[in-house]
Amino acid sequence: MTFSQLLSAAIRQKGNPVLVGLDPRWESLPQSCKTGAVADSFERFCKTIIDITAPLVPAVKPQAAFFEQYGPDGMTALRNVIRYAKQQGLLVIFDGKRNDIGSTAEAYAAGILGSESAWGADAMTVSPYLGDDSIEPFVKTAVERGAGVYVLVKTSNPGGKMLQDLEVEGQPIYRRVAEYVERLAQRTAGSVGAVVGATWAEQLAELRQVMPSAPFLVPGYGTQGGTAEDVAKAFHRDGSGALINNSRGIIFAHLSASDPEIRWEDAVESATRRMIAELHTLTER
Amino acid sequence: MTFSQLLSAAIRQKGNPVLVGLDPRWESLPQSCKTGAVADSFERFCKTIIDITAPLVPAVKPQAAFFEQYGPDGMTALRNVIRYAKQQGLLVIFDGKRNDIGSTAEAYAAGILGSESAWGADAMTVSPYLGDDSIEPFVKTAVERGAGVYVLVKTSNPGGKMLQDLEVEGQPIYRRVAEYVERLAQRTAGSVGAVVGATWAEQLAELRQVMPSAPFLVPGYGTQGGTAEDVAKAFHRDGSGALINNSRGIIFAHLSASDPEIRWEDAVESATRRMIAELHTLTER
């Protein structure tokens, strides 16, 4: 199975494109999860999130930074969280925005992608500043292992404009990267995708046209300001083609719940179901 | 002490700017190091490299990819290698080319930089595609902790041209990034530096002019083709201002040694001394 087939099957099975971001932060953790070491608490917290969301959504995206912050113990928690998510039938996207050249990129790809790798993720995010020979080793390994690679194209943060929107011969850089990603997506039958922020609705539409073959990973929904209307253009007509990520809005839903007495687990489930419903009205049209 | 002061003191003390890259690869490891698990072998190998090179050079640069490839065990080895290098009086640059936005970038910086952090590095490499608000959290943490940040500007690989050399209003992108890095370097008294490949001698000279305040980290020496003559332009007139990285050419020197009977440890020491001598003729002029 190619990554594209895995992805389509998972989205079809769950009937929605919600990607739950696993971004544990100590200061936002529910009090009941804060027992013992930070890394252990993160692991327990993320596993509970997985228990709640696995029946509802197709995929999770652990953010490596929050685990790496706590050293090797944090990385052990990350590995355990990835394994647990896989056991619960979720696709796992390792969000590390890794990038390097030649055999160093090969080492990242070999370690992160595929069920036989040390981390065992189905896909990962990579950054393109180092150019094509830095992306190819990720693509090669991904294809060999039925895994996926999402290349940063147009990121959700305001500062993303600094480089990504610079114009080269009348075209922004992100469009150059998009054209490159589309070529890779065509060559690999959709094993290579693009990260395009929900905060840029106009560019989402433009980039979907430039990259008809690439699966999209769309961050910035919810807390960062992206709405269901904003992300509508990321999908193909049949509702496929994109995963829409929400991290804090789901995993820390208890912090913004209108009912201060709500169990945090219930807040997570409500927020997940609410996002699914918001996106459902779109894909039904 | 600022990072710039630490760096200058270390280079002055050892009398050379050699940065030994710790890029362990199983297939290149000396046979005598291949005992037990890969991660343990990597740790033992790197500690021996540190024993040999610590009296000679100011700094080492572990490449996170090669450790991360082996999962949490590899990351434990990386942490132990960093600690050991610090104990032996070396500056440590964590080469992970990390990049992310806002609080995620903060998490990386908080975990990697400074002696109180989980990884305990003196400096780290970061990638600029996500823009200024992705770099600022690294800079802020670095300054607070007397640590450094090296931003990728012009990388040593051929494919680096793909984005870095695109022209915006008659100037390549890498120059834009360089101007941004120079502003940060000025603001932070040299806590922010630039990665500029040894394989682009002409651009090294140009970029030294654009970034008079930024410390340089120059990869690509040796195996990738960069020579002492090529990197000469990275230095200020007094010989300060740059670390010149060599990874495979030093740590796997036994593979290219003319004497097949040489002890691998002796090959490492010879290669290190040879590189110091090559650079010495330059900085003496």
XYZ file of C-alpha atoms in Angstrom:
570
model
C 0.000 0.000 0.000
C 1.238 3.491 -0.779
C 0.934 6.273 1.772
C -1.723 7.893 -0.362
C -3.823 4.726 -0.262
C -3.357 4.365 3.507
C -4.363 7.980 3.980
C -7.445 7.764 1.783
C -8.583 4.570 3.472
C -8.168 6.104 6.943
C -10.065 9.270 6.029
C -12.831 7.256 4.366
C -13.131 4.886 7.307
C -13.479 7.634 9.901
C -15.446 9.902 7.579
C -13.449 13.038 8.377
C -9.994 14.591 7.826
C -9.210 15.633 11.411
C -5.556 15.346 12.453
C -5.119 15.643 16.217
C -1.874 17.357 17.164
C -0.097 15.849 20.173
C 1.722 18.900 21.582
C 2.021 18.235 25.313
C 2.969 21.245 27.414
C 3.462 20.870 31.135
C 1.761 24.151 32.018
C -1.410 23.217 30.120
C -1.680 19.598 31.248
C -4.804 18.668 33.252
C -3.913 18.514 36.943
C -4.814 14.831 37.106
C -2.125 13.997 34.513
C 0.637 15.776 36.385
C 1.944 12.890 38.431
C 5.544 11.777 38.389
C 8.144 12.862 35.870
C 7.221 15.176 33.004
C 7.948 12.595 30.309
C 5.775 9.965 32.021
C 2.974 12.495 32.423
C 3.214 13.404 28.739
C 3.011 9.755 27.781
C -0.031 9.108 29.949
C -1.734 12.298 28.745
C -1.131 11.510 25.063
C -2.269 7.914 25.447
C -5.536 9.118 26.961
C -5.977 11.566 24.077
C -5.408 8.633 21.723
C -7.969 6.495 23.578
C -10.544 9.267 23.187
C -9.837 10.237 19.600
C -8.841 6.951 17.922
C -12.458 5.885 17.334
C -13.220 9.305 15.806
C -10.320 10.539 13.654
C -7.898 9.051 11.115
C -4.552 10.404 12.325
C -2.429 12.061 15.003
C 0.611 14.298 14.694
C 3.024 14.243 17.629
C 5.200 17.355 17.688
C 8.762 16.177 18.374
C 9.837 19.463 20.005
C 7.696 19.038 23.095
C 9.124 15.596 23.753
C 12.699 16.422 22.795
C 12.582 19.306 25.280
C 12.782 16.727 28.075
C 15.767 14.863 26.706
C 16.029 11.104 26.144
C 13.158 10.463 28.579
C 10.924 12.691 26.501
C 11.995 10.844 23.356
C 11.162 7.516 24.982
C 7.694 8.881 25.723
C 7.396 9.968 22.079
C 8.314 6.515 20.827
C 5.783 4.905 23.180
C 3.084 7.364 22.132
C 3.713 6.623 18.442
C 3.540 2.871 19.075
C 0.349 3.207 21.062
C -1.299 5.335 18.383
C -0.402 2.729 15.745
C -1.851 -0.037 17.914
C -5.082 1.935 18.140
C -5.278 2.051 14.351
C -4.233 5.670 13.845
C -1.924 7.012 11.178
C 1.008 8.835 12.767
C 2.709 11.887 11.303
C 6.016 12.663 13.013
C 6.174 16.474 13.064
C 9.855 17.296 13.349
C 10.411 19.481 10.274
C 13.700 17.630 9.829
C 16.085 18.645 7.095
C 19.639 17.877 6.173
C 21.753 16.817 3.259
C 22.622 13.512 1.630
C 23.364 10.663 3.969
C 22.275 12.720 7.000
C 18.810 13.117 5.516
C 18.883 9.375 4.809
C 19.569 8.739 8.485
C 16.559 10.809 9.548
C 14.302 9.125 7.004
C 15.540 5.634 7.845
C 14.954 6.197 11.543
C 11.548 7.839 11.371
C 9.603 6.335 8.471
C 8.011 2.925 8.322
C 6.976 0.263 10.776
C 10.460 -1.278 10.890
C 12.102 2.027 11.806
C 13.049 3.107 15.321
C 10.199 5.632 15.542
C 7.695 3.852 13.317
C 5.832 6.822 11.853
C 3.683 6.709 8.704
C 4.809 10.138 7.553
C 6.956 13.076 8.607
C 7.302 16.784 7.948
C 10.438 18.195 6.284
C 11.742 21.700 5.583
C 12.903 22.631 2.056
C 15.552 25.358 2.543
C 18.394 22.932 1.756
C 16.975 22.130 -1.671
C 16.096 19.105 -3.758
C 19.032 16.886 -2.856
C 17.985 17.281 0.787
C 14.393 16.200 0.049
C 15.125 13.253 -2.230
C 16.475 10.907 0.483
C 13.234 11.380 2.435
C 11.157 10.724 -0.675
C 13.129 7.623 -1.619
C 12.776 6.067 1.826
C 9.116 7.030 2.032
C 8.304 5.326 -1.264
C 10.249 2.201 -0.353
C 8.387 1.885 2.930
C 4.899 2.956 1.937
C 5.296 6.107 4.021
C 4.735 9.811 3.340
C 6.649 13.089 3.424
C 5.046 16.493 3.888
C 7.191 19.405 2.683
C 6.709 22.842 4.253
C 5.329 25.074 1.512
C 3.344 27.920 3.103
C 3.400 27.866 6.882
C 0.679 29.207 9.164
C 2.750 31.766 11.101
C 2.836 35.482 10.156
C 6.641 35.407 9.839
C 6.380 32.700 7.202
C 6.033 35.577 4.747
C 9.641 36.650 5.291
C 11.100 34.081 2.888
C 8.098 32.212 1.528
C 6.426 35.278 -0.017
C 9.528 36.804 -1.611
C 8.902 37.132 -5.329
C 11.137 35.489 -7.910
C 10.265 36.428 -11.484
C 6.817 37.526 -10.364
C 6.100 34.400 -8.325
C 6.395 33.885 -4.584
C 8.951 31.348 -3.379
C 6.244 29.178 -1.862
C 4.855 28.681 -5.355
C 8.242 27.463 -6.574
C 8.333 24.996 -3.722
C 4.754 23.993 -4.531
C 5.619 23.258 -8.160
C 8.525 21.122 -6.986
C 6.301 19.259 -4.515
C 3.703 18.648 -7.223
C 6.345 17.031 -9.430
C 7.347 14.769 -6.546
C 3.713 13.983 -5.755
C 3.074 12.956 -9.363
C 6.201 10.836 -9.500
C 5.344 9.049 -6.231
C 1.575 8.671 -6.637
C 0.900 11.051 -3.755
C 3.562 9.910 -1.285
C 4.791 13.507 -1.089
C 2.505 16.195 0.259
C 2.542 19.829 1.299
C 2.153 21.739 4.550
C -0.071 24.747 3.850
C -1.370 26.876 6.724
C -5.108 27.311 7.332
C -4.387 30.951 8.080
C -3.919 31.745 4.365
C -7.269 30.910 2.764
C -6.488 32.565 -0.545
C -3.171 30.784 -0.952
C -4.776 27.469 -0.018
C -6.999 27.761 -3.075
C -4.071 28.821 -5.271
C -1.869 26.020 -3.960
C -4.516 23.342 -4.422
C -4.541 24.325 -8.096
C -0.743 24.230 -8.325
C -0.583 20.885 -6.488
C -3.530 18.744 -7.624
C -1.638 15.519 -6.816
C -0.264 16.331 -3.357
C -1.982 15.474 -0.099
C -2.191 18.593 2.102
C -1.410 18.862 5.786
C -3.152 22.006 6.987
C -2.107 23.420 10.372
C -3.439 26.594 11.971
C -7.059 25.531 12.435
C -8.685 26.773 15.628
C -6.297 28.445 18.054
C -4.232 30.038 15.268
C -7.369 31.449 13.632
C -8.099 29.172 10.660
C -11.791 28.304 10.185
C -13.652 25.538 8.380
C -14.464 28.023 5.628
C -10.766 28.862 5.309
C -9.682 25.262 4.824
C -12.485 24.339 2.421
C -10.246 24.956 -0.580
C -7.693 22.402 0.554
C -10.002 19.527 -0.398
C -10.715 17.960 -3.732
C -14.328 17.997 -4.896
C -14.939 14.591 -3.353
C -13.788 15.790 0.065
C -10.440 13.996 -0.049
C -6.941 15.405 -0.282
C -6.241 17.044 3.068
C -5.737 16.468 6.755
C -6.741 19.410 8.933
C -4.682 19.709 12.101
C -5.853 20.984 15.441
C -3.595 20.676 18.458
C -4.324 22.932 21.435
C -7.975 23.391 20.458
C -8.519 19.684 21.028
C -5.966 18.415 23.527
C -6.279 21.415 25.839
C -9.994 21.984 25.235
C -10.577 21.929 29.005
C -8.790 25.278 29.281
C -11.361 27.044 27.104
C -14.449 24.993 27.987
C -17.519 27.062 28.919
C -18.263 24.616 31.727
C -15.366 24.882 34.222
C -16.494 21.622 35.870
C -16.208 19.542 32.704
C -13.915 16.491 32.851
C -10.909 17.198 30.651
C -11.451 13.963 28.750
C -15.008 15.034 27.929
C -13.752 18.428 26.779
C -11.342 16.660 24.390
C -14.091 14.466 22.988
C -16.508 17.413 22.563
C -13.903 19.512 20.816
C -13.024 16.649 18.470
C -16.671 15.996 17.613
C -17.284 19.738 17.127
C -14.396 20.024 14.667
C -15.574 16.940 12.787
C -19.037 18.494 12.507
C -17.626 21.838 11.350
C -15.667 20.142 8.576
C -18.519 17.788 7.733
C -20.776 20.601 6.604
C -18.048 21.509 4.114
C -17.254 18.135 2.629
C -20.965 17.358 2.250
C -21.491 20.217 -0.139
C 29.710 35.163 29.302
C 28.112 35.485 25.889
C 28.421 32.709 23.331
C 30.712 34.895 21.281
C 33.082 35.296 24.226
C 33.025 31.552 24.965
C 33.750 30.827 21.340
C 36.615 33.295 21.047
C 38.176 32.031 24.254
C 37.961 28.415 23.099
C 39.466 29.163 19.686
C 42.224 31.251 21.266
C 43.024 28.612 23.846
C 43.377 25.793 21.315
C 44.897 28.055 18.679
C 42.722 26.751 15.828
C 39.112 26.830 14.575
C 38.590 23.104 13.938
C 35.106 21.785 14.671
C 35.002 17.990 14.767
C 31.707 16.595 13.472
C 30.387 13.603 15.397
C 28.446 11.751 12.694
C 28.584 8.091 13.714
C 27.598 5.600 10.999
C 27.494 1.924 11.754
C 28.991 0.865 8.418
C 32.025 3.130 8.881
C 32.729 2.397 12.547
C 36.085 0.776 13.331
C 35.565 -2.935 13.916
C 36.805 -2.675 17.501
C 33.961 -0.259 18.355
C 31.243 -2.540 17.026
C 30.410 -4.392 20.194
C 26.937 -4.563 21.628
C 23.998 -2.393 20.591
C 24.448 0.295 17.949
C 23.681 3.162 20.338
C 26.247 1.916 22.879
C 28.827 1.506 20.138
C 28.153 5.056 18.920
C 28.589 6.385 22.431
C 31.879 4.568 22.967
C 33.175 5.598 19.540
C 32.281 9.271 20.047
C 33.772 9.361 23.539
C 37.037 8.009 22.158
C 36.989 10.667 19.425
C 36.467 13.244 22.184
C 39.360 11.841 24.208
C 41.628 12.177 21.189
C 40.485 15.587 19.971
C 39.633 17.502 23.167
C 43.267 18.500 23.820
C 43.566 19.732 20.232
C 40.374 21.486 19.088
C 37.842 23.950 20.564
C 34.533 22.316 19.667
C 32.539 19.307 18.465
C 29.301 19.112 16.501
C 27.198 16.008 17.060
C 24.745 15.446 14.204
C 21.395 14.570 15.774
C 20.191 12.530 12.772
C 22.660 9.699 13.275
C 21.623 9.263 16.891
C 17.894 9.819 16.312
C 18.006 7.092 13.678
C 18.318 4.549 16.492
C 15.382 5.825 18.516
C 15.394 6.733 22.217
C 18.544 4.627 22.789
C 20.357 6.673 20.181
C 19.146 9.862 21.835
C 20.438 8.667 25.196
C 23.828 8.095 23.574
C 23.667 11.623 22.133
C 22.948 13.119 25.536
C 25.823 11.173 27.090
C 28.187 12.215 24.302
C 27.274 15.890 24.772
C 27.839 15.647 28.521
C 31.153 13.938 28.058
C 32.335 16.525 25.550
C 31.428 19.313 27.978
C 33.325 17.566 30.765
C 36.375 17.436 28.525
C 36.174 21.195 28.048
C 34.780 21.241 24.520
C 32.113 23.560 23.173
C 29.201 21.541 21.790
C 27.100 22.533 18.795
C 23.920 20.461 18.502
C 23.422 20.018 14.760
C 19.726 19.347 14.329
C 18.670 22.136 11.930
C 15.556 22.455 14.048
C 12.833 24.839 13.017
C 9.280 25.521 14.048
C 6.997 28.350 15.053
C 6.261 30.203 18.283
C 6.008 28.085 21.373
C 7.201 24.991 19.494
C 10.455 26.731 18.640
C 10.649 27.787 22.283
C 10.379 24.146 23.312
C 13.278 23.154 21.070
C 15.419 26.036 22.285
C 14.590 25.450 25.947
C 15.478 21.770 25.654
C 18.688 22.074 23.686
C 20.477 25.275 24.725
C 22.323 25.917 27.951
C 23.833 23.825 30.704
C 20.518 23.550 32.568
C 18.699 22.178 29.518
C 17.995 18.502 28.864
C 20.625 18.273 26.123
C 23.043 20.890 27.433
C 24.507 22.213 24.183
C 26.341 25.532 23.797
C 24.814 26.239 20.412
C 22.531 24.718 17.806
C 21.784 24.967 14.095
C 18.386 26.206 12.851
C 16.712 26.431 9.440
C 15.150 29.735 8.310
C 12.341 28.747 5.904
C 9.653 29.512 8.507
C 10.797 33.129 8.866
C 11.728 35.574 11.578
C 9.099 34.633 14.160
C 10.453 31.083 13.998
C 14.029 32.221 14.646
C 13.349 34.732 17.437
C 12.491 32.130 20.132
C 15.842 30.440 19.528
C 17.650 33.777 19.697
C 15.881 34.847 22.881
C 16.708 31.619 24.692
C 20.270 31.642 23.400
C 20.914 35.146 24.712
C 19.348 34.383 28.089
C 21.538 31.320 28.508
C 24.801 32.507 27.016
C 24.329 30.105 24.128
C 24.490 30.455 20.347
C 22.314 29.874 17.293
C 23.642 29.214 13.794
C 21.158 29.937 11.015
C 21.483 28.081 7.694
C 22.400 30.705 5.106
C 24.269 29.008 2.234
C 24.588 25.283 2.637
C 27.391 23.128 1.265
C 25.292 20.755 -0.896
C 24.789 21.306 -4.664
C 20.982 21.309 -4.253
C 21.216 24.223 -1.821
C 21.077 26.391 -4.939
C 17.467 25.420 -5.601
C 16.009 27.942 -3.141
C 19.026 29.731 -1.706
C 20.253 31.101 -5.035
C 16.895 32.254 -6.410
C 17.124 35.962 -7.139
C 14.811 38.485 -5.529
C 15.238 41.998 -6.856
C 18.673 41.095 -8.186
C 19.866 39.454 -4.970
C 19.963 35.770 -4.076
C 17.775 34.611 -1.206
C 20.820 33.557 0.817
C 21.875 37.181 0.869
C 18.523 38.219 2.287
C 18.913 35.626 5.000
C 22.476 36.840 5.571
C 21.324 40.434 6.060
C 18.746 39.238 8.561
C 21.359 37.155 10.402
C 23.732 40.133 10.529
C 21.029 42.257 12.196
C 20.514 39.518 14.785
C 24.268 39.132 15.276
C 24.635 42.855 15.906
C 21.702 42.935 18.314
C 23.031 39.966 20.293
C 26.762 40.730 20.256
C 27.491 37.706 18.103
C 25.202 35.124 19.709
C 23.683 34.476 16.280
C 25.839 33.071 13.513
C 25.594 31.676 10.013
C 26.127 28.299 8.371
C 28.003 28.899 5.113
C 29.379 25.956 3.149
C 33.105 25.638 2.412
C 32.145 24.467 -1.061
C 31.254 28.030 -2.153
C 34.491 29.992 -1.784
C 33.237 33.038 -3.661
C 30.074 33.327 -1.596
C 32.060 32.878 1.606
C 33.922 36.074 0.832
C 30.725 37.896 -0.137
C 28.917 36.673 2.964
C 31.727 37.613 5.321
C 31.316 41.166 4.016
C 27.521 41.073 4.469
C 27.848 39.570 7.972
C 30.860 41.169 9.684
C 29.327 40.511 13.147
C 28.224 36.891 12.781
C 30.326 33.880 13.751
C 30.467 31.409 10.851
C 30.046 27.668 10.990
C 31.606 26.328 7.802
C 30.766 22.733 6.815
C 31.961 20.966 3.697
C 35.693 20.933 4.434
C 37.493 17.796 3.331
C 35.216 15.023 2.122
C 32.764 17.444 0.502
C 35.589 19.205 -1.333
C 36.223 22.433 0.572
C 39.928 23.312 1.018
C 41.845 25.543 3.416
C 42.159 28.085 0.642
C 38.373 28.001 0.133
C 37.567 28.739 3.754
C 40.202 31.456 4.192
C 37.648 34.180 3.511
C 35.434 33.084 6.416
C 37.888 34.507 8.940
C 38.411 38.038 10.141
C 41.853 39.507 9.653
C 42.932 38.346 13.100
C 41.994 34.743 12.315
C 38.837 34.735 14.417
C 35.214 34.511 13.338
C 34.707 30.979 12.089
C 34.632 27.335 13.026
C 35.571 24.968 10.206
C 33.811 21.639 10.407
C 35.189 18.298 9.328
C 33.267 15.146 10.125
C 34.091 12.033 8.080
C 37.558 13.288 7.188
C 38.495 13.133 10.863
C 36.329 10.545 12.579
C 36.596 7.977 9.789
C 40.170 8.857 8.824
C 41.128 5.194 9.166
C 39.086 4.407 6.021
C 41.269 6.630 3.832
C 44.585 6.230 5.633
C 47.534 5.405 3.392
C 48.773 2.922 5.992
C 46.146 0.153 6.212
C 47.696 -1.070 9.475
C 47.268 2.254 11.298
C 45.277 2.194 14.565
C 42.022 4.042 13.934
C 42.660 6.289 16.927
C 46.005 7.316 15.461
C 44.358 8.022 12.109
C 41.888 10.362 13.889
C 44.670 12.195 15.665
C 46.764 12.537 12.493
C 43.807 13.829 10.493
C 42.980 16.363 13.202
C 46.565 17.595 13.412
C 46.788 17.755 9.635
C 43.674 19.923 9.378
C 44.940 22.199 12.154
C 48.191 22.619 10.249
C 46.391 23.317 6.974
C 44.334 26.056 8.580
C 47.264 27.376 10.555
C 49.147 28.427 7.467
C 46.130 30.567 6.621
C 45.505 32.285 9.927
C 49.194 33.056 10.291
C 49.243 35.212 7.195
